[in-house]
């Protein structure tokens, strides 16, 4: 089979498309002929060899990154019901790496791909969608909220915008560049702004009109853009961390939070503290996509061009979930 192998930590060019031995399904496992594999920004950090408390531990080398895969079961290991053979499945618990034509996964972590849902949609929802469902549960958005979503054109951000719009909230989507803001507007955002342009905060204030404050910020960026979003948040508002695309921290101090009565929660850390809820969130996300309640957004790259995909993620040029196609 072909797989993308990392032999040495470093730049995106260190990801090599190579021939590798086919993996073998062990006890309680299946082998999946991959039709779509998910790629995460956090994997660019791991590939670079940067240890972080926000990222999984660095892998031993050589490594095949990626744990999310959707495809067709082509082999089962000892003790696995043979009825899995030939079924379309998706998992976020691959054990040999999803950046490959074949991958192995525990049968307990499989979900059948719902009827009518493509492999790209399924691999988007099994982790990015499930994460979004968990974040939204923590954010507890209401129809009367004015919600500001940063990184609104990303995989999570797009789903949050859709959800908040369907809920009836007023949605402000902030993203980088006219193509991304146009995409966010098409998803139902009442206000879409380019947060790379100076004065974007004033644009938000003007378009909301009447001094109407933002009541909830769902921040997926961190750093200076998060600080600017926080300034738009009204007293008694909620500031919810749902990502860290800039890799820069923004942590409002306790005195400022108390002075303004703002609730601050790092929803990502809360999700990590409760991994037992993951399977239920995955089922919920897949069902929401199958019913059309949420429409997953993804950008596909050939598996052989994964280095280009990683470089694009690092430059923040991608829109939606990055999916690799063998």
Coordinates of C-alpha atoms in Angstrom, one line a residue:
X1 CA 0.0 0.0 0.0
X2 CA 0.9 3.7 -0.2
X3 CA 1.2 5.7 3.0
X4 CA 2.6 9.1 4.1
X5 CA 5.5 8.5 6.4
X6 CA 7.2 11.0 8.7
X7 CA 10.9 9.9 9.3
X8 CA 12.1 13.1 10.9
X9 CA 10.3 16.0 12.7
X10 CA 10.4 19.2 10.7
X11 CA 8.7 21.1 7.9
X12 CA 5.8 19.8 5.8
X13 CA 8.2 18.5 3.1
X14 CA 9.3 15.8 5.6
X15 CA 6.1 14.0 4.9
X16 CA 7.0 11.3 2.3
X17 CA 4.6 9.3 0.2
X18 CA 6.0 5.8 0.2
X19 CA 5.2 2.1 -0.3
X20 CA 4.7 0.4 3.1
X21 CA 3.7 -3.2 4.0
X22 CA -0.1 -3.7 4.3
X23 CA -1.3 -3.6 7.9
X24 CA -2.9 -6.7 9.4
X25 CA -6.0 -6.6 11.5
X26 CA -5.3 -8.1 15.0
X27 CA -7.8 -9.4 17.5
X28 CA -10.8 -7.2 17.8
X29 CA -9.8 -5.1 14.8
X30 CA -10.8 -4.5 11.2
X31 CA -8.8 -3.3 8.3
X32 CA -10.2 -0.4 6.3
X33 CA -9.6 0.4 2.7
X34 CA -9.5 4.2 3.1
X35 CA -11.6 6.4 0.9
X36 CA -11.1 9.6 3.0
X37 CA -8.8 10.4 5.9
X38 CA -9.1 13.4 8.1
X39 CA -6.2 15.8 8.7
X40 CA -6.0 18.2 11.7
X41 CA -4.0 21.4 12.4
X42 CA -2.7 19.8 15.5
X43 CA -1.0 17.2 13.3
X44 CA 1.1 20.0 11.8
X45 CA 2.4 20.8 15.3
X46 CA 3.2 17.1 15.9
X47 CA 4.9 16.8 12.5
X48 CA 7.1 19.8 13.4
X49 CA 8.1 18.0 16.6
X50 CA 6.7 20.8 18.9
X51 CA 5.7 19.4 22.2
X52 CA 2.6 21.1 23.5
X53 CA 0.0 20.6 26.3
X54 CA -2.6 21.3 23.6
X55 CA -1.4 18.4 21.4
X56 CA -1.1 14.7 21.8
X57 CA 2.3 13.3 22.7
X58 CA 4.8 13.2 19.8
X59 CA 4.8 9.9 18.0
X60 CA 7.8 7.5 17.7
X61 CA 9.4 7.7 14.3
X62 CA 8.9 6.6 11.6
X63 CA 5.2 7.4 12.0
X64 CA 2.1 7.5 9.9
X65 CA -0.1 10.3 11.3
X66 CA -3.8 10.5 11.3
X67 CA -6.5 8.6 13.3
X68 CA -9.6 9.5 11.3
X69 CA -10.6 7.3 8.4
X70 CA -13.7 6.4 6.4
X71 CA -13.8 3.6 3.9
X72 CA -14.8 0.0 3.4
X73 CA -13.8 -2.9 5.7
X74 CA -11.7 -5.3 3.6
X75 CA -10.5 -7.7 6.4
X76 CA -11.4 -8.6 9.9
X77 CA -9.2 -9.8 12.7
X78 CA -9.7 -12.8 15.1
X79 CA -12.9 -12.6 17.1
X80 CA -14.6 -10.0 14.9
X81 CA -18.0 -10.6 13.3
X82 CA -17.4 -11.3 9.6
X83 CA -20.5 -9.3 8.8
X84 CA -18.4 -6.2 9.0
X85 CA -16.7 -7.2 5.7
X86 CA -17.7 -4.9 2.9
X87 CA -19.4 -2.3 5.1
X88 CA -18.8 1.4 4.8
X89 CA -17.5 2.6 8.1
X90 CA -15.8 5.6 9.8
X91 CA -13.7 5.9 12.9
X92 CA -11.7 8.4 14.8
X93 CA -9.7 5.6 16.5
X94 CA -7.4 4.3 13.8
X95 CA -4.4 2.5 15.3
X96 CA -1.9 2.5 12.4
X97 CA -2.5 6.0 11.0
X98 CA -5.1 7.3 8.6
X99 CA -2.6 8.9 6.1
X100 CA -2.6 5.6 4.1
X101 CA -4.5 3.5 1.6
X102 CA -5.2 0.9 4.3
X103 CA -5.5 1.4 8.1
X104 CA -6.4 -0.7 11.1
X105 CA -9.0 0.2 13.7
X106 CA -10.6 -1.3 16.8
X107 CA -14.1 -2.6 15.9
X108 CA -15.4 -1.0 19.1
X109 CA -14.6 2.4 17.6
X110 CA -16.4 1.9 14.3
X111 CA -19.5 3.7 13.1
X112 CA -21.5 2.6 10.1
X113 CA -21.6 5.5 7.6
X114 CA -25.2 6.6 7.5
X115 CA -27.1 6.1 4.2
X116 CA -26.6 9.1 1.9
X117 CA -23.6 10.4 3.6
X118 CA -20.3 10.5 1.6
X119 CA -17.0 9.3 3.0
X120 CA -15.7 12.9 3.1
X121 CA -18.7 14.0 5.0
X122 CA -18.4 11.1 7.4
X123 CA -14.7 11.6 8.2
X124 CA -15.4 15.3 8.8
X125 CA -18.2 14.7 11.2
X126 CA -16.7 11.8 13.2
X127 CA -14.2 14.1 15.0
X128 CA -14.7 17.7 13.9
X129 CA -18.4 17.3 14.0
X130 CA -18.4 15.4 17.3
X131 CA -16.1 18.1 18.8
X132 CA -18.5 20.7 17.7
X133 CA -21.5 19.0 19.3
X134 CA -19.5 18.9 22.6
X135 CA -18.5 22.5 22.4
X136 CA -22.0 23.6 21.7
X137 CA -23.3 21.6 24.7
X138 CA -20.9 23.6 26.9
X139 CA -21.6 27.0 25.2
X140 CA -25.4 26.6 25.8
X141 CA -26.3 29.1 23.1
X142 CA -29.8 30.6 23.2
X143 CA -32.1 32.1 20.5
X144 CA -31.6 35.6 22.0
X145 CA -27.8 35.5 21.9
X146 CA -25.6 37.6 19.8
X147 CA -22.8 35.1 19.0
X148 CA -19.4 36.1 17.6
X149 CA -17.6 33.1 16.1
X150 CA -13.9 33.5 15.2
X151 CA -12.2 31.2 12.7
X152 CA -15.8 30.9 11.4
X153 CA -14.7 29.4 8.1
X154 CA -12.9 26.5 9.7
X155 CA -14.3 23.0 10.1
X156 CA -15.7 23.6 13.6
X157 CA -16.5 27.3 13.0
X158 CA -18.7 26.6 10.0
X159 CA -20.8 24.1 12.0
X160 CA -21.1 26.5 14.9
X161 CA -22.3 29.2 12.5
X162 CA -24.9 26.9 11.0
X163 CA -26.1 25.7 14.4
X164 CA -26.4 29.2 15.9
X165 CA -28.2 30.5 12.8
X166 CA -30.7 27.6 12.9
X167 CA -31.3 28.3 16.6
X168 CA -32.4 31.8 15.8
X169 CA -29.4 33.7 17.3
X170 CA -27.8 36.7 15.7
X171 CA -24.5 35.4 14.3
X172 CA -21.3 37.3 13.6
X173 CA -18.7 35.3 11.8
X174 CA -15.1 36.5 11.7
X175 CA -12.6 34.9 9.3
X176 CA -9.6 35.9 7.2
X177 CA -10.1 37.2 3.6
X178 CA -13.1 37.8 1.3
X179 CA -13.4 34.2 0.1
X180 CA -13.8 33.0 3.7
X181 CA -16.1 35.8 4.8
X182 CA -18.3 35.1 1.7
X183 CA -18.5 31.4 2.7
X184 CA -19.5 32.4 6.3
X185 CA -22.2 34.7 5.0
X186 CA -23.6 32.0 2.8
X187 CA -23.9 29.8 5.9
X188 CA -26.3 32.2 7.5
X189 CA -24.2 34.7 9.4
X190 CA -25.9 38.0 9.9
X191 CA -22.6 39.8 9.9
X192 CA -19.4 38.4 8.3
X193 CA -16.2 40.3 8.8
X194 CA -12.6 39.9 7.7
X195 CA -10.6 40.0 11.0
X196 CA -7.4 40.6 9.0
X197 CA -8.6 44.1 8.1
X198 CA -7.9 47.0 10.6
X199 CA -11.0 48.3 12.3
X200 CA -13.0 45.1 12.0
X201 CA -14.3 45.5 15.5
X202 CA -15.9 48.8 14.6
X203 CA -17.5 47.2 11.6
X204 CA -19.1 44.7 13.9
X205 CA -20.4 47.4 16.2
X206 CA -21.8 49.4 13.3
X207 CA -23.6 46.4 11.7
X208 CA -25.1 45.3 15.0
X209 CA -26.4 48.8 15.5
X210 CA -28.0 50.4 18.5
X211 CA -25.2 49.5 20.8
X212 CA -26.3 45.9 20.9
X213 CA -23.5 43.9 22.6
X214 CA -22.1 40.5 21.8
X215 CA -23.4 38.1 24.4
X216 CA -21.2 35.0 23.6
X217 CA -17.8 34.7 21.9
X218 CA -16.8 31.3 20.6
X219 CA -13.2 31.7 19.9
X220 CA -11.3 29.3 17.7
X221 CA -8.1 31.5 17.1
X222 CA -6.5 32.8 20.3
X223 CA -3.9 35.5 20.4
X224 CA -4.6 39.1 19.3
X225 CA -7.8 38.2 17.4
X226 CA -9.2 36.6 20.5
X227 CA -8.3 39.7 22.5
X228 CA -10.1 41.9 20.0
X229 CA -13.2 39.6 20.1
X230 CA -13.2 39.8 23.9
X231 CA -13.4 43.6 23.7
X232 CA -16.7 43.2 21.8
X233 CA -18.2 41.0 24.5
X234 CA -20.8 42.7 26.7
X235 CA -20.9 42.6 30.4
X236 CA -22.3 39.3 31.8
X237 CA -21.3 37.6 28.5
X238 CA -19.7 34.2 27.9
X239 CA -16.3 33.7 26.4
X240 CA -15.8 30.1 25.2
X241 CA -12.6 28.8 23.8
X242 CA -13.2 26.3 21.0
X243 CA -9.8 26.3 19.3
X244 CA -6.4 27.8 19.1
X245 CA -5.5 28.2 15.4
X246 CA -3.0 30.9 16.0
X247 CA -1.2 28.8 18.6
X248 CA -1.1 31.9 20.7
X249 CA -2.7 32.0 24.1
X250 CA -5.3 34.6 25.2
X251 CA -6.3 34.3 28.8
X252 CA -8.4 37.2 30.3
X253 CA -7.4 37.8 33.8
X254 CA -9.6 37.0 36.8
X255 CA -9.9 40.6 37.8
X256 CA -11.2 41.7 34.4
X257 CA -13.6 38.8 34.3
X258 CA -15.0 39.6 37.7
X259 CA -15.2 43.3 36.9
X260 CA -17.3 42.6 33.8
X261 CA -19.1 39.6 35.1
X262 CA -17.9 37.5 32.1
X263 CA -17.9 33.7 32.3
X264 CA -14.8 32.2 30.8
X265 CA -14.6 28.5 29.9
X266 CA -12.1 26.5 27.9
X267 CA -14.5 24.1 26.3
X268 CA -11.7 22.1 24.6
X269 CA -10.2 21.3 28.0
X270 CA -13.5 20.3 29.3
X271 CA -14.1 17.9 26.4
X272 CA -10.6 16.3 26.9
X273 CA -11.5 15.8 30.6
X274 CA -14.5 13.6 29.6
X275 CA -13.4 11.2 26.8
X276 CA -16.0 8.7 27.8
X277 CA -18.6 11.0 26.1
X278 CA -16.9 10.8 22.7
X279 CA -18.8 7.9 21.1
X280 CA -22.1 9.4 21.9
X281 CA -21.0 12.8 20.4
X282 CA -19.8 11.0 17.3
X283 CA -23.1 9.3 16.8
X284 CA -25.0 12.6 17.3
X285 CA -22.8 14.4 14.8
X286 CA -23.1 11.7 12.1
X287 CA -26.9 11.6 12.6
X288 CA -27.1 15.4 12.3
X289 CA -25.2 15.4 9.0
X290 CA -27.3 12.5 7.7
X291 CA -30.5 14.4 8.5
X292 CA -29.2 17.6 6.9
X293 CA -29.3 19.5 10.2
X294 CA -25.6 20.3 9.8
X295 CA -23.8 20.4 6.5
X296 CA -20.1 19.4 6.9
X297 CA -17.6 21.5 4.9
X298 CA -14.3 20.0 3.7
X299 CA -11.4 20.7 1.4
X300 CA -9.9 17.7 -0.3
X301 CA -6.2 17.0 -1.2
X302 CA -4.8 13.9 -2.8
X303 CA -3.0 11.8 -0.2
X304 CA 0.2 12.0 -2.2
X305 CA 0.0 15.8 -1.7
X306 CA -0.3 15.8 2.0
X307 CA 2.7 18.1 2.4
X308 CA 0.8 20.7 0.4
X309 CA -2.2 20.2 2.6
X310 CA -0.1 20.7 5.8
X311 CA 1.6 23.8 4.4
X312 CA -1.8 25.3 3.5
X313 CA -3.2 24.6 7.0
X314 CA -0.1 26.3 8.6
X315 CA -0.7 29.3 6.3
X316 CA -4.4 29.2 7.3
X317 CA -5.4 29.0 3.6
X318 CA -7.8 26.1 4.0
X319 CA -11.6 26.3 4.4
X320 CA -13.4 23.7 6.4
X321 CA -12.1 20.3 7.3
X322 CA -9.0 19.1 5.4
X323 CA -9.6 15.6 3.9
X324 CA -7.0 13.4 2.2
X325 CA -8.1 11.2 -0.6
X326 CA -6.0 8.1 -1.4

